[in-house]
Coordinates of C-alpha atoms and ligand atoms in Angstrom, one line a residue:
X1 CA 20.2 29.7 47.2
X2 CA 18.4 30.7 43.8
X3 CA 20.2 32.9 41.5
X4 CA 17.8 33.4 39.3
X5 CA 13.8 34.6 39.7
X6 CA 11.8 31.6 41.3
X7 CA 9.5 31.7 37.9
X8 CA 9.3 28.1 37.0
X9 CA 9.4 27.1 33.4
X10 CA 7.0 26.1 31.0
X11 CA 8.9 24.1 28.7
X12 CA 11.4 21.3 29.5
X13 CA 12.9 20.5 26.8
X14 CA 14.9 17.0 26.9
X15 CA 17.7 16.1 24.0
X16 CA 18.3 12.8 23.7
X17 CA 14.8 11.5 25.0
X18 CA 14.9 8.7 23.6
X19 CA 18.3 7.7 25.2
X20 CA 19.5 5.5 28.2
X21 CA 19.9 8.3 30.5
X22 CA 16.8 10.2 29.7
X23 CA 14.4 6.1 30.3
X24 CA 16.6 5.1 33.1
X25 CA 17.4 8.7 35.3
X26 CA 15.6 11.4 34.2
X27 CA 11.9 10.4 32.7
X28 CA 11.8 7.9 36.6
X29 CA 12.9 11.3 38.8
X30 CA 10.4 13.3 36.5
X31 CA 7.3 10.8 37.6
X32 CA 8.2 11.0 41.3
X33 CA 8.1 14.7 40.8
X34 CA 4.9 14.3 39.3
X35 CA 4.0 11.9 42.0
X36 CA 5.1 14.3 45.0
X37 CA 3.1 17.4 43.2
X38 CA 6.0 19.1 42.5
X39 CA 5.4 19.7 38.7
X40 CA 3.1 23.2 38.1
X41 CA 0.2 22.3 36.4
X42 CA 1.4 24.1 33.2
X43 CA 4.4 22.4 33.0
X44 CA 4.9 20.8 29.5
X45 CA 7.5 18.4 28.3
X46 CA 9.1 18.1 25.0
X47 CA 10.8 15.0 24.2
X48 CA 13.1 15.8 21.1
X49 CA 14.9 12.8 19.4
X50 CA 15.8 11.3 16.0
X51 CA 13.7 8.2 16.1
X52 CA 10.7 8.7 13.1
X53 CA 8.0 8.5 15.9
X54 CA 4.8 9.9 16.2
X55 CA 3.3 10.9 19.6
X56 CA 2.1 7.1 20.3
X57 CA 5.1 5.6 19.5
X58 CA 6.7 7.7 22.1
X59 CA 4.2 7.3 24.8
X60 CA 4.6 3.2 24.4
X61 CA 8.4 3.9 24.8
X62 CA 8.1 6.2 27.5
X63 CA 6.0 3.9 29.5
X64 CA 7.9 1.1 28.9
X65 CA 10.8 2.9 30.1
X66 CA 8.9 3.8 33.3
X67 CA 7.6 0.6 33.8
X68 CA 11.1 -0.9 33.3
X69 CA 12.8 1.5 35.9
X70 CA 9.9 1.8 38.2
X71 CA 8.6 -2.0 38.6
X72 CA 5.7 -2.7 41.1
X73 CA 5.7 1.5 41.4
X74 CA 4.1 2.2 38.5
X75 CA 0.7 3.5 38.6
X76 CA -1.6 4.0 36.0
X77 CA -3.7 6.9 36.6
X78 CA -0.1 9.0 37.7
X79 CA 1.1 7.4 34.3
X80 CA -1.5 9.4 32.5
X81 CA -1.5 12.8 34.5
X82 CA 2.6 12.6 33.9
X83 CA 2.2 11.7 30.4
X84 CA -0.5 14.0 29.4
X85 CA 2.4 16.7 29.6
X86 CA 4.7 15.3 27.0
X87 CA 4.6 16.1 23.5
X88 CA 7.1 14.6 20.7
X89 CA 9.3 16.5 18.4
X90 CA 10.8 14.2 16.1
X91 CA 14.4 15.6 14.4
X92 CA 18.1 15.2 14.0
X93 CA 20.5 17.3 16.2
X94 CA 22.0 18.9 13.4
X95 CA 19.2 20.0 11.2
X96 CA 17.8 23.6 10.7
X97 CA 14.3 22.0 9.9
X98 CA 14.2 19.8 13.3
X99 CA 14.9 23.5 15.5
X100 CA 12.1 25.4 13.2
X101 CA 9.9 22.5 14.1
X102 CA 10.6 23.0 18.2
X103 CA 10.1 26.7 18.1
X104 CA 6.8 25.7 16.4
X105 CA 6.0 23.4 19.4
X106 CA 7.1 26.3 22.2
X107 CA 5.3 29.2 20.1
X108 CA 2.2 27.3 20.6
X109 CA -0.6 29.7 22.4
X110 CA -1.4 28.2 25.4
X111 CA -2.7 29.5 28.9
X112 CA -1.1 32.3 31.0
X113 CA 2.9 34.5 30.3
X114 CA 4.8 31.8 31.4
X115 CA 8.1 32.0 28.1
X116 CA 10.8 30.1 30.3
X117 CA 12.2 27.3 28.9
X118 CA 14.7 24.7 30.1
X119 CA 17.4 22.7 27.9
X120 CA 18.2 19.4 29.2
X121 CA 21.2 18.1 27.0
X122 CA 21.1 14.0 27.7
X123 CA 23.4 13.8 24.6
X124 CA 26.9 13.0 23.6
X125 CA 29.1 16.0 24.5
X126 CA 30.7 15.8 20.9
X127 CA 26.9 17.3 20.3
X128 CA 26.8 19.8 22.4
X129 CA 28.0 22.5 20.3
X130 CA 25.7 22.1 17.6
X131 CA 22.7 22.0 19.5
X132 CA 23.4 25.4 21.0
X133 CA 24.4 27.1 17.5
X134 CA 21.1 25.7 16.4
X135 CA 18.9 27.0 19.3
X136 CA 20.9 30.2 19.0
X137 CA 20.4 30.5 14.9
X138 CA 16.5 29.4 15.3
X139 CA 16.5 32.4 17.8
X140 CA 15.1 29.8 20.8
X141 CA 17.5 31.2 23.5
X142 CA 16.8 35.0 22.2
X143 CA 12.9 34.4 23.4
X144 CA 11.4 36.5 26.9
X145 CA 12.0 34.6 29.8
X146 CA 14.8 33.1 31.8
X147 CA 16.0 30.2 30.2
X148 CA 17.8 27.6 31.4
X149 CA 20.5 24.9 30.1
X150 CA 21.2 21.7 31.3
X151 CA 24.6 20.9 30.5
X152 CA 25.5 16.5 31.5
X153 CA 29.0 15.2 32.3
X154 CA 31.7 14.9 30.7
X155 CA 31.6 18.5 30.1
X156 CA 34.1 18.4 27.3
X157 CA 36.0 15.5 26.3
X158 CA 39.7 17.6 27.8
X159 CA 40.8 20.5 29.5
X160 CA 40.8 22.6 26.3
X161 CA 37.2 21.1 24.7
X162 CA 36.2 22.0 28.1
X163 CA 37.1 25.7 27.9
X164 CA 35.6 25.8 24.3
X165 CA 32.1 24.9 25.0
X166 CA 32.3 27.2 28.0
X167 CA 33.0 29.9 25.6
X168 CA 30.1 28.9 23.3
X169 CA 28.1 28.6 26.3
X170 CA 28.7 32.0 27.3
X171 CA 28.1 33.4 24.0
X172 CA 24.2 32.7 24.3
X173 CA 23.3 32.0 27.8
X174 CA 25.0 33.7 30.8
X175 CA 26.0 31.8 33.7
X176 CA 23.4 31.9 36.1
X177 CA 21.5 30.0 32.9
X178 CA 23.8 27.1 32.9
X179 CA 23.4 24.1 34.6
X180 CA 26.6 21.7 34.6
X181 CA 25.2 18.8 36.1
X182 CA 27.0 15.7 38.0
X183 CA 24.6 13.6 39.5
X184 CA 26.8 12.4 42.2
X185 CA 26.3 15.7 43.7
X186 CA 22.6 15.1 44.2
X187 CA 23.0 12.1 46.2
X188 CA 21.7 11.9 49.4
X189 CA 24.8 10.4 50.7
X190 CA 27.1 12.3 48.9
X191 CA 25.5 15.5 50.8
X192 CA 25.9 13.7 53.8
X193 CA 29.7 13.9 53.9
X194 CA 29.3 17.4 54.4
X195 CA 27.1 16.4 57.5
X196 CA 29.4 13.2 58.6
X197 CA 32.7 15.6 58.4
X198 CA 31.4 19.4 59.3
X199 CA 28.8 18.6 62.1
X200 CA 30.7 15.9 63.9
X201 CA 33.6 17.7 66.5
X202 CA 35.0 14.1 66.8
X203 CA 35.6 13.7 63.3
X204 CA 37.6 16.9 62.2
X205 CA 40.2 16.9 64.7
X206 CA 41.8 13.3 63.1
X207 CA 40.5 14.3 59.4
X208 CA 44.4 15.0 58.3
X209 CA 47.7 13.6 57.4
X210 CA 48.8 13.3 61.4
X211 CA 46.2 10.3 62.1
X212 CA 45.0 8.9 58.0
X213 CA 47.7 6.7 56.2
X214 CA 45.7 7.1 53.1
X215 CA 42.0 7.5 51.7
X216 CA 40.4 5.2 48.7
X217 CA 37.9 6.1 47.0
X218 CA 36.3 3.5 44.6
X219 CA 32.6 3.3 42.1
X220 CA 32.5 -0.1 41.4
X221 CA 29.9 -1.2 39.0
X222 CA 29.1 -4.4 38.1
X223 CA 27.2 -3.5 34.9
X224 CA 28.6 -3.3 31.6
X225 CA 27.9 -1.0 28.9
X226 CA 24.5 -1.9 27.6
X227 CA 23.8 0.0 24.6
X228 CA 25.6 3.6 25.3
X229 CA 29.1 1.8 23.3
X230 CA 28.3 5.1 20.5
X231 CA 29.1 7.4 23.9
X232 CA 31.1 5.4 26.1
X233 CA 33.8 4.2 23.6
X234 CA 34.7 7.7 22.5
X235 CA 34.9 8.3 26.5
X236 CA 36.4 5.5 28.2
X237 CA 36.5 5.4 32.4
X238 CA 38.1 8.6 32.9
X239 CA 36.3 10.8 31.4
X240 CA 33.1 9.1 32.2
X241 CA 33.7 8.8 35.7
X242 CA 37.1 10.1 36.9
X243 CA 37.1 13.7 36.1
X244 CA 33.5 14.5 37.1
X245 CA 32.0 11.9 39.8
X246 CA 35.3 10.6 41.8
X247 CA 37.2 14.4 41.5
X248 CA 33.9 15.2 43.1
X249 CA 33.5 12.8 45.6
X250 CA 37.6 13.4 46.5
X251 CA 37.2 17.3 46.8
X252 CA 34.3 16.6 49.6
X253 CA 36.6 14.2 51.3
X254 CA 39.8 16.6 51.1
X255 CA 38.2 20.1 51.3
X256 CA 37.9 22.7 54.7
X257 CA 35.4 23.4 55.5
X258 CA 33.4 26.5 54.2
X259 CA 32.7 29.8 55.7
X260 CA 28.9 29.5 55.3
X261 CA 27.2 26.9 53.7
X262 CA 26.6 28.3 50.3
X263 CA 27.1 27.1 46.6
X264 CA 30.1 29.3 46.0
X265 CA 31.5 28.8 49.7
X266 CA 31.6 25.4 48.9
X267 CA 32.9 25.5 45.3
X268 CA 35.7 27.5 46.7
X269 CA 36.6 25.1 49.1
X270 CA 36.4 22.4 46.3
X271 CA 38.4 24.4 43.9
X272 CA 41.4 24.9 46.5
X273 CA 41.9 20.8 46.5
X274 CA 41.8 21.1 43.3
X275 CA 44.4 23.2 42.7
X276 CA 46.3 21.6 45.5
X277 CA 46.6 17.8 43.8
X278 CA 50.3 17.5 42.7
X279 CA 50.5 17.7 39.0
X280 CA 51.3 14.5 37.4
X281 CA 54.7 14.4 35.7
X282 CA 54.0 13.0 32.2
X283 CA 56.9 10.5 32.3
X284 CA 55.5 9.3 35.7
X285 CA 52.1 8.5 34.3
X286 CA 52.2 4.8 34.8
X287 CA 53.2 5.1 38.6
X288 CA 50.4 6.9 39.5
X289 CA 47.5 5.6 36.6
X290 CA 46.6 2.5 35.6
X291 CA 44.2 1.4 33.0
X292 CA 42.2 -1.8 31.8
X293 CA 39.3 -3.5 30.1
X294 CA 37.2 -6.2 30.6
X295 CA 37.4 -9.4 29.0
X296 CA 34.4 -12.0 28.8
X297 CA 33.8 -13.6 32.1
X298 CA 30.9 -14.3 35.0
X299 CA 29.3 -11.5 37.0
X300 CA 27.4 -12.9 39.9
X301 CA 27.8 -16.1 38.3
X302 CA 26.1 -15.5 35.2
X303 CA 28.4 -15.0 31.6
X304 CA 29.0 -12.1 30.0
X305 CA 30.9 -10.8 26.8
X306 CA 34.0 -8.8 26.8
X307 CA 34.0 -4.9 26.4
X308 CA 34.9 -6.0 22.6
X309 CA 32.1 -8.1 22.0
X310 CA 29.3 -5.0 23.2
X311 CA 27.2 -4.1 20.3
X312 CA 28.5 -0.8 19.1
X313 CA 32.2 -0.9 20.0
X314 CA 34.6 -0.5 17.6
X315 CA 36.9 -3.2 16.6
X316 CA 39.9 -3.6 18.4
X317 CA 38.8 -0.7 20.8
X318 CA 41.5 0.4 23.7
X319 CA 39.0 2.3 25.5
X320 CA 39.4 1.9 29.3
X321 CA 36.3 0.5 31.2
X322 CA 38.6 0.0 34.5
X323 CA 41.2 3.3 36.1
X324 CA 42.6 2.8 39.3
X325 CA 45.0 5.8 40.2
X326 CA 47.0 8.0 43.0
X327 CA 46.5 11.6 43.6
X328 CA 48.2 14.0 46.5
X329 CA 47.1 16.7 47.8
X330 CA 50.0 19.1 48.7
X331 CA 48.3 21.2 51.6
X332 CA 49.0 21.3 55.1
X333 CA 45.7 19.1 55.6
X334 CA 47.0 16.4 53.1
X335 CA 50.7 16.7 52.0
X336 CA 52.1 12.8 51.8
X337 CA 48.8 11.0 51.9
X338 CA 48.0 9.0 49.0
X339 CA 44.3 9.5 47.5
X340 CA 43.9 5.8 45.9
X341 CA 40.2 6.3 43.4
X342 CA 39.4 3.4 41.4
X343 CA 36.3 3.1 39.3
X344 CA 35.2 0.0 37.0
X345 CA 32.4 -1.6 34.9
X346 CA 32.1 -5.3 35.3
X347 CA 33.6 -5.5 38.2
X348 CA 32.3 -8.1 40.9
X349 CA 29.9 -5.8 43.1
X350 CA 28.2 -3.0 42.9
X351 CA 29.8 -0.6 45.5
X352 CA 30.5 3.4 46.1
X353 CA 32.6 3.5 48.8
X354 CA 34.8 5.6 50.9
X355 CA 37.3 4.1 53.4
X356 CA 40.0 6.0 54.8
X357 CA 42.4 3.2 56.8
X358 CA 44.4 5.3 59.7
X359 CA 48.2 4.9 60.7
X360 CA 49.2 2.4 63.3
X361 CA 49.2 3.5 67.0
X362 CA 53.3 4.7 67.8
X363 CA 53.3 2.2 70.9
X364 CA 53.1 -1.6 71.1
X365 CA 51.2 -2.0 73.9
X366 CA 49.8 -5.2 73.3
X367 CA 52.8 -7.1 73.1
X368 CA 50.6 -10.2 71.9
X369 CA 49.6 -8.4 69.1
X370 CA 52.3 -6.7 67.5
X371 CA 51.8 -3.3 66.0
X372 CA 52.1 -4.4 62.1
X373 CA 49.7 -7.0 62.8
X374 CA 47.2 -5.0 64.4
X375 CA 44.5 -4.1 61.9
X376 CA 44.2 -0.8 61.2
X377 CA 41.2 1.8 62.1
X378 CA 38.8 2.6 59.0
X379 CA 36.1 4.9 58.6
X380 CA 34.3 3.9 55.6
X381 CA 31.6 5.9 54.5
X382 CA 29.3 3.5 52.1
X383 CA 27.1 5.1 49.7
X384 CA 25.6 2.5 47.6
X385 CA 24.2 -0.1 47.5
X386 CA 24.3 0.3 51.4
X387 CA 24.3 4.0 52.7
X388 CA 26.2 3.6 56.0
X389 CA 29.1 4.6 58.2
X390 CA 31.4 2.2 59.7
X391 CA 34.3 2.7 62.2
X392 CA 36.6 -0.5 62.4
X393 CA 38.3 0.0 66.0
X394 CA 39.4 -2.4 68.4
X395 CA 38.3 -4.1 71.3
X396 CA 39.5 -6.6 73.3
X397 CA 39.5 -10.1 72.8
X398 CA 37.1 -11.8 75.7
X399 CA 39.0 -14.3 77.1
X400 CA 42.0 -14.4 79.2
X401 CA 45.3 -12.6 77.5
X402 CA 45.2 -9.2 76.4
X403 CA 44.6 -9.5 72.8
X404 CA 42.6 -7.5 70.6
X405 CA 40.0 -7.7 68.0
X406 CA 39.1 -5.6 65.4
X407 CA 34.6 -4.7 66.1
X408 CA 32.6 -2.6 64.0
X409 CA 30.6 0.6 65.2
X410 CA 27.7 0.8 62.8
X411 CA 25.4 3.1 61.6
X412 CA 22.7 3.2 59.0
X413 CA 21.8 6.3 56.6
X414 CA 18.4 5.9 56.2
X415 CA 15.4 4.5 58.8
X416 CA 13.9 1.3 56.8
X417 CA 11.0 3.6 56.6
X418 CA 12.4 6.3 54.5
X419 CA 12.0 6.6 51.5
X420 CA 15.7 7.0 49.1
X421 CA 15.7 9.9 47.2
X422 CA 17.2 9.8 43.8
X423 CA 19.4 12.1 42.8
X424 CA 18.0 13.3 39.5
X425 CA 14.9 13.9 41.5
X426 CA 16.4 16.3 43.8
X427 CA 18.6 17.9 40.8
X428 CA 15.9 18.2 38.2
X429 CA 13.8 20.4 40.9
X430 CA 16.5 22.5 41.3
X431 CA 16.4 23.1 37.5
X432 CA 12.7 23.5 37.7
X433 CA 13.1 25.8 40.5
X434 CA 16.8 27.8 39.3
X435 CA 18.4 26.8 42.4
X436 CA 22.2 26.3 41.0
X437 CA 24.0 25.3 44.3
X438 CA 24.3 21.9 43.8
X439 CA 25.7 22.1 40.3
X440 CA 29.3 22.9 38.9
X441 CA 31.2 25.9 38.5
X442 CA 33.3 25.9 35.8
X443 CA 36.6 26.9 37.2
X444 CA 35.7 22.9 39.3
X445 CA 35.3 21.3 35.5
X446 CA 38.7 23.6 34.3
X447 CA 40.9 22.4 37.7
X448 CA 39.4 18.6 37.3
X449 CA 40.5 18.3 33.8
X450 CA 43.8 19.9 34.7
X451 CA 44.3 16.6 37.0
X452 CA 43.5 14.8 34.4
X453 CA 44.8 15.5 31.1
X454 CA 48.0 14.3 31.5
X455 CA 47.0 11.1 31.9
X456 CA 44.7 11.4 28.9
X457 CA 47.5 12.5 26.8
X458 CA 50.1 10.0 27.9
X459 CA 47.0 6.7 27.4
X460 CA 46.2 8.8 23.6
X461 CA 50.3 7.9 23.0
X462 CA 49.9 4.1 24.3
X463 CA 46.4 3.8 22.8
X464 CA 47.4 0.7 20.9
X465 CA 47.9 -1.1 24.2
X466 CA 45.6 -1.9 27.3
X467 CA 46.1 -4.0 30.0
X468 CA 42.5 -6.4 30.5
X469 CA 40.5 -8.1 33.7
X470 CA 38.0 -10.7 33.5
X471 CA 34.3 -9.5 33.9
X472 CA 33.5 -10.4 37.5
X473 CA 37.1 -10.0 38.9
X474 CA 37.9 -6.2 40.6
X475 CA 40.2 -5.7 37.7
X476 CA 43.9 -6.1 37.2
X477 CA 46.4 -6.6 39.9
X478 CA 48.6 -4.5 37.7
X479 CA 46.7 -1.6 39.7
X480 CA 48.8 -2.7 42.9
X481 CA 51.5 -1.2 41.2
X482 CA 50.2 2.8 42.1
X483 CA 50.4 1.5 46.5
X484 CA 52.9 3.2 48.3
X485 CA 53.1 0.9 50.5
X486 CA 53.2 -3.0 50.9
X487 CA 50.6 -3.5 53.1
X488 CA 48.3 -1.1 51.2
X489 CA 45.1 -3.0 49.4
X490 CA 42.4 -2.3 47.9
X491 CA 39.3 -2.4 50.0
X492 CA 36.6 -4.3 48.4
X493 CA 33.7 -5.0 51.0
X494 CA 32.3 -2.8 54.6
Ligands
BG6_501 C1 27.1 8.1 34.8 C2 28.1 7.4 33.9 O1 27.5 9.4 34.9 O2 27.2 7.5 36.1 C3 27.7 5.9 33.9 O3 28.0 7.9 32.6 C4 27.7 5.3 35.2 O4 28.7 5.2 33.1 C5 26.8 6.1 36.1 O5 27.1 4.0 35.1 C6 26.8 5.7 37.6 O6 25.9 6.4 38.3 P1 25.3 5.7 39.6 O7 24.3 6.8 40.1 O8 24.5 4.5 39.2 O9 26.4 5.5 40.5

């Protein structure tokens, strides 16, 4: 659904070029769009950054960057067609003269009306602000045409910074301008939960507190930092992952399902388990959050430093890099089921998963397996590095007795043959394009930091302590502390 008129831009302007989101997400989804023919031949890029670079210097990044992300991919003549479109503004985020010098760049003649710009803010948020006082006092957002601003995650850095750059937003753009992105939301397999829960009549009828003990939700990573410390210290785990990618992934999980299939259908849906999650009692914090960072240790064998020891962070730094913690929903679909969601950098594997572990049959039937030895059932929905589905049921065990055995029913996301989409790819096109359904509303960003903040608040009063995990572990067993329930763990493999 497009809200706005399917006139393409002619300017995409990217903040933060030179940054680790712009060479590792955005400049790689920007070349398969290239590569698929879905860039308009007039389309030009402006890379805008600090660096004192000219137009070469940028090029030799750029393909660096592309060659980095893209590996055996990367082909020359494409290269050139792509990077033919990109020009270079050189400038600081907070000076007058670096704006005068991008409305030089966009004022340009060139060839046919096209005067739509887009803003793609691949910046700290701390910068947002500024940026759009600037493009608002150089009079870039007062030009013809339908612009459009890309707004990244975190959007805000707590519930009321959140509300204040939604207010400066609106003061120059109106909402069918703003894009708030999460990129979780342009996964493939993210979208496919819609498809696995809402198309699938044997999957509804046990999607509730009556047959699910209790739902985890965990983004493991098993990279570090690298060189975003300027960002990520000021952020820490829950606001870089928590409150945006894992509220997301939970309101899919938890949500009924729409009337009709549409961006707001669906962002009401969302908003509803929002609103439902039980408010966290500030003096309860540590029972249903838990926070930690990572010490020096081995990742798939191979040493790495502690979260201290990463160029850029500050000195004695209590910033989380692991949260594991416990939501409830109180709605008739949910009320007593505990919503574990962990997230964590160094961890021991890469691994996006959702596994929701179902209650114990009410009869022994088996006597020679007793009920609290019988394995539960699992769904777990994998979304990366596998994208699969997995039921865990049971079967009998062959052989004479009647025991049972716990047997997986499989099944695989994508043919071998297709071709994974990334999810800036499909994101960025729906910028191009000003399709807005799969972005955020803010009254989602509003109810998501509403979860949050009082966890926020109660970690800014501890800040001088944090518990810590080895690099390569999957953090503290401190984090067993949020279970409900003794035989509760945390599920760490398919
Ligand atoms: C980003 C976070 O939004 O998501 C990063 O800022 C994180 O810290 C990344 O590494 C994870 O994204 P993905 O697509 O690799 O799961």
């Amino acid at each position: 659904m497009s809200d706005t008129p399917a006139v393409g831009p002619c300017y995409f302007v990217i903040f933060g070029a030179t940054g680790n989101l712009a060479s590792r997400k955005l400049l790689p989804a920007l070349y398969h769009l290239e590569a698929a023919g879905r860039l308009n031949e007039d389309l030009r890029f402006i890379a805008f950054a600090r660096r004192e670079w000219r137009q070469d210097d940028w090029l030799a990044h750029m393909e660096r960057a592309l060659r980095e992300a893209l590996g055996g991919r990367f082909d020359r003549g494409l290269y050139d067609r792509f990077a033919a479109r990109f020009d270079y503004v050189m400038g600081d985020l907070h000076d007058d003269a670096a704006y005068a010098r991008l409305m030089e760049e966009i004022s340009k003649p060139r060839m046919g009306s096209c005067e739509n710009l887009v803003f793609y803010l691949a910046i700290r948020p701390a910068d947002f602000d500024d940026v759009i006082l600037h493009l608002n006092q150089a009079g870039i957002n007062r030009q013809h045409g339908r612009h459009r601003i890309v707004v990244e995650k975190p959007f805000g850095e707590d519930l009321e910074s959140a509300r204040l750059l939604n207010v400066q937003l609106h003061k120059y753009f109106d909402e069918d301008q703003i894009y708030r992105i999460d990129h979780y939301l342009g996964k493939e397999t993210v979208q496919n939960l819609l498809v696995f829960r809402f198309a699938n009549t044997l999957v509804e009828p046990i999607w509730n507190r009556n047959y699910i003990d209790h739902v985890q939700i965990t983004v493991a990573e098993d990279q570090g930092i690298g060189d975003r410390a300027g960002y990520y210290d000021r952020a820490g785990a829950l606001r870089d992952m928590v409150q945006n990618h894992l509220m997301q992934l939970l309101t899919i999980v938890a949500m009924e399902p729409p009337a009709v299939l549409e961006a707001d259908a669906l962002r009401d849906e969302k908003v509803k388990v929002l609103r439902s999650i039980r408010p966290i009692p500030r003096q309860a914090v540590s029972s249903f959050a838990f926070r930690a960072q990572y010490t020096a240790g081995r990742v798939h064998g191979e040493p790495v430093p502690g979260y201290q020891d990463e160029p850029g962070v500050a000195a004695g730094s209590t910033t989380e890099t692991f949260v594991a913690a416990k939501f409830y929903i109180d709605n008739w679909r949910w009320r007593h089921v505990p919503f574990y969601l962990r997230t964590g950098k160094r961890l021991a594997g890469q691994m996006s998963l959702i596994a929701l572990r179902f209650k114990h049959p009410p009869q022994q039937l088996f006597r020679e397996t007793p009920i609290e030895r019988l394995d539960p059932n699992w769904i777990l929905l994998s979304m990366q590095p596998s994208e699969c589905m997995h039921m865990e049921i049971h079967a009998k065990r062959p052989g004479l007795g009647m025991r049972t055995r716990v047997v997986q029913l499989n099944a695989s996301y994508r043919d071998p043959h297709e071709k994974p989409l990334e999810a800036y790819e499909t994101l960025l096109l729906d910028v191009i394009e000003g399709d807005r359904s799969l972005f955020i509303r803010f009254d989602e960003v509003e109810w998501a930091w509403r979860v949050v903040d009082p966890i926020l608040r109660h970690w800014m009063q501890e800040r001088d302590f944090i518990h810590t995990y080895p690099a390569g572990s999957w953090g503290s067993q401190e984090a067993n502390r949020l279970f409900d329930s003794e035989d509760h763990d945390w599920r760490n493999h398919l």
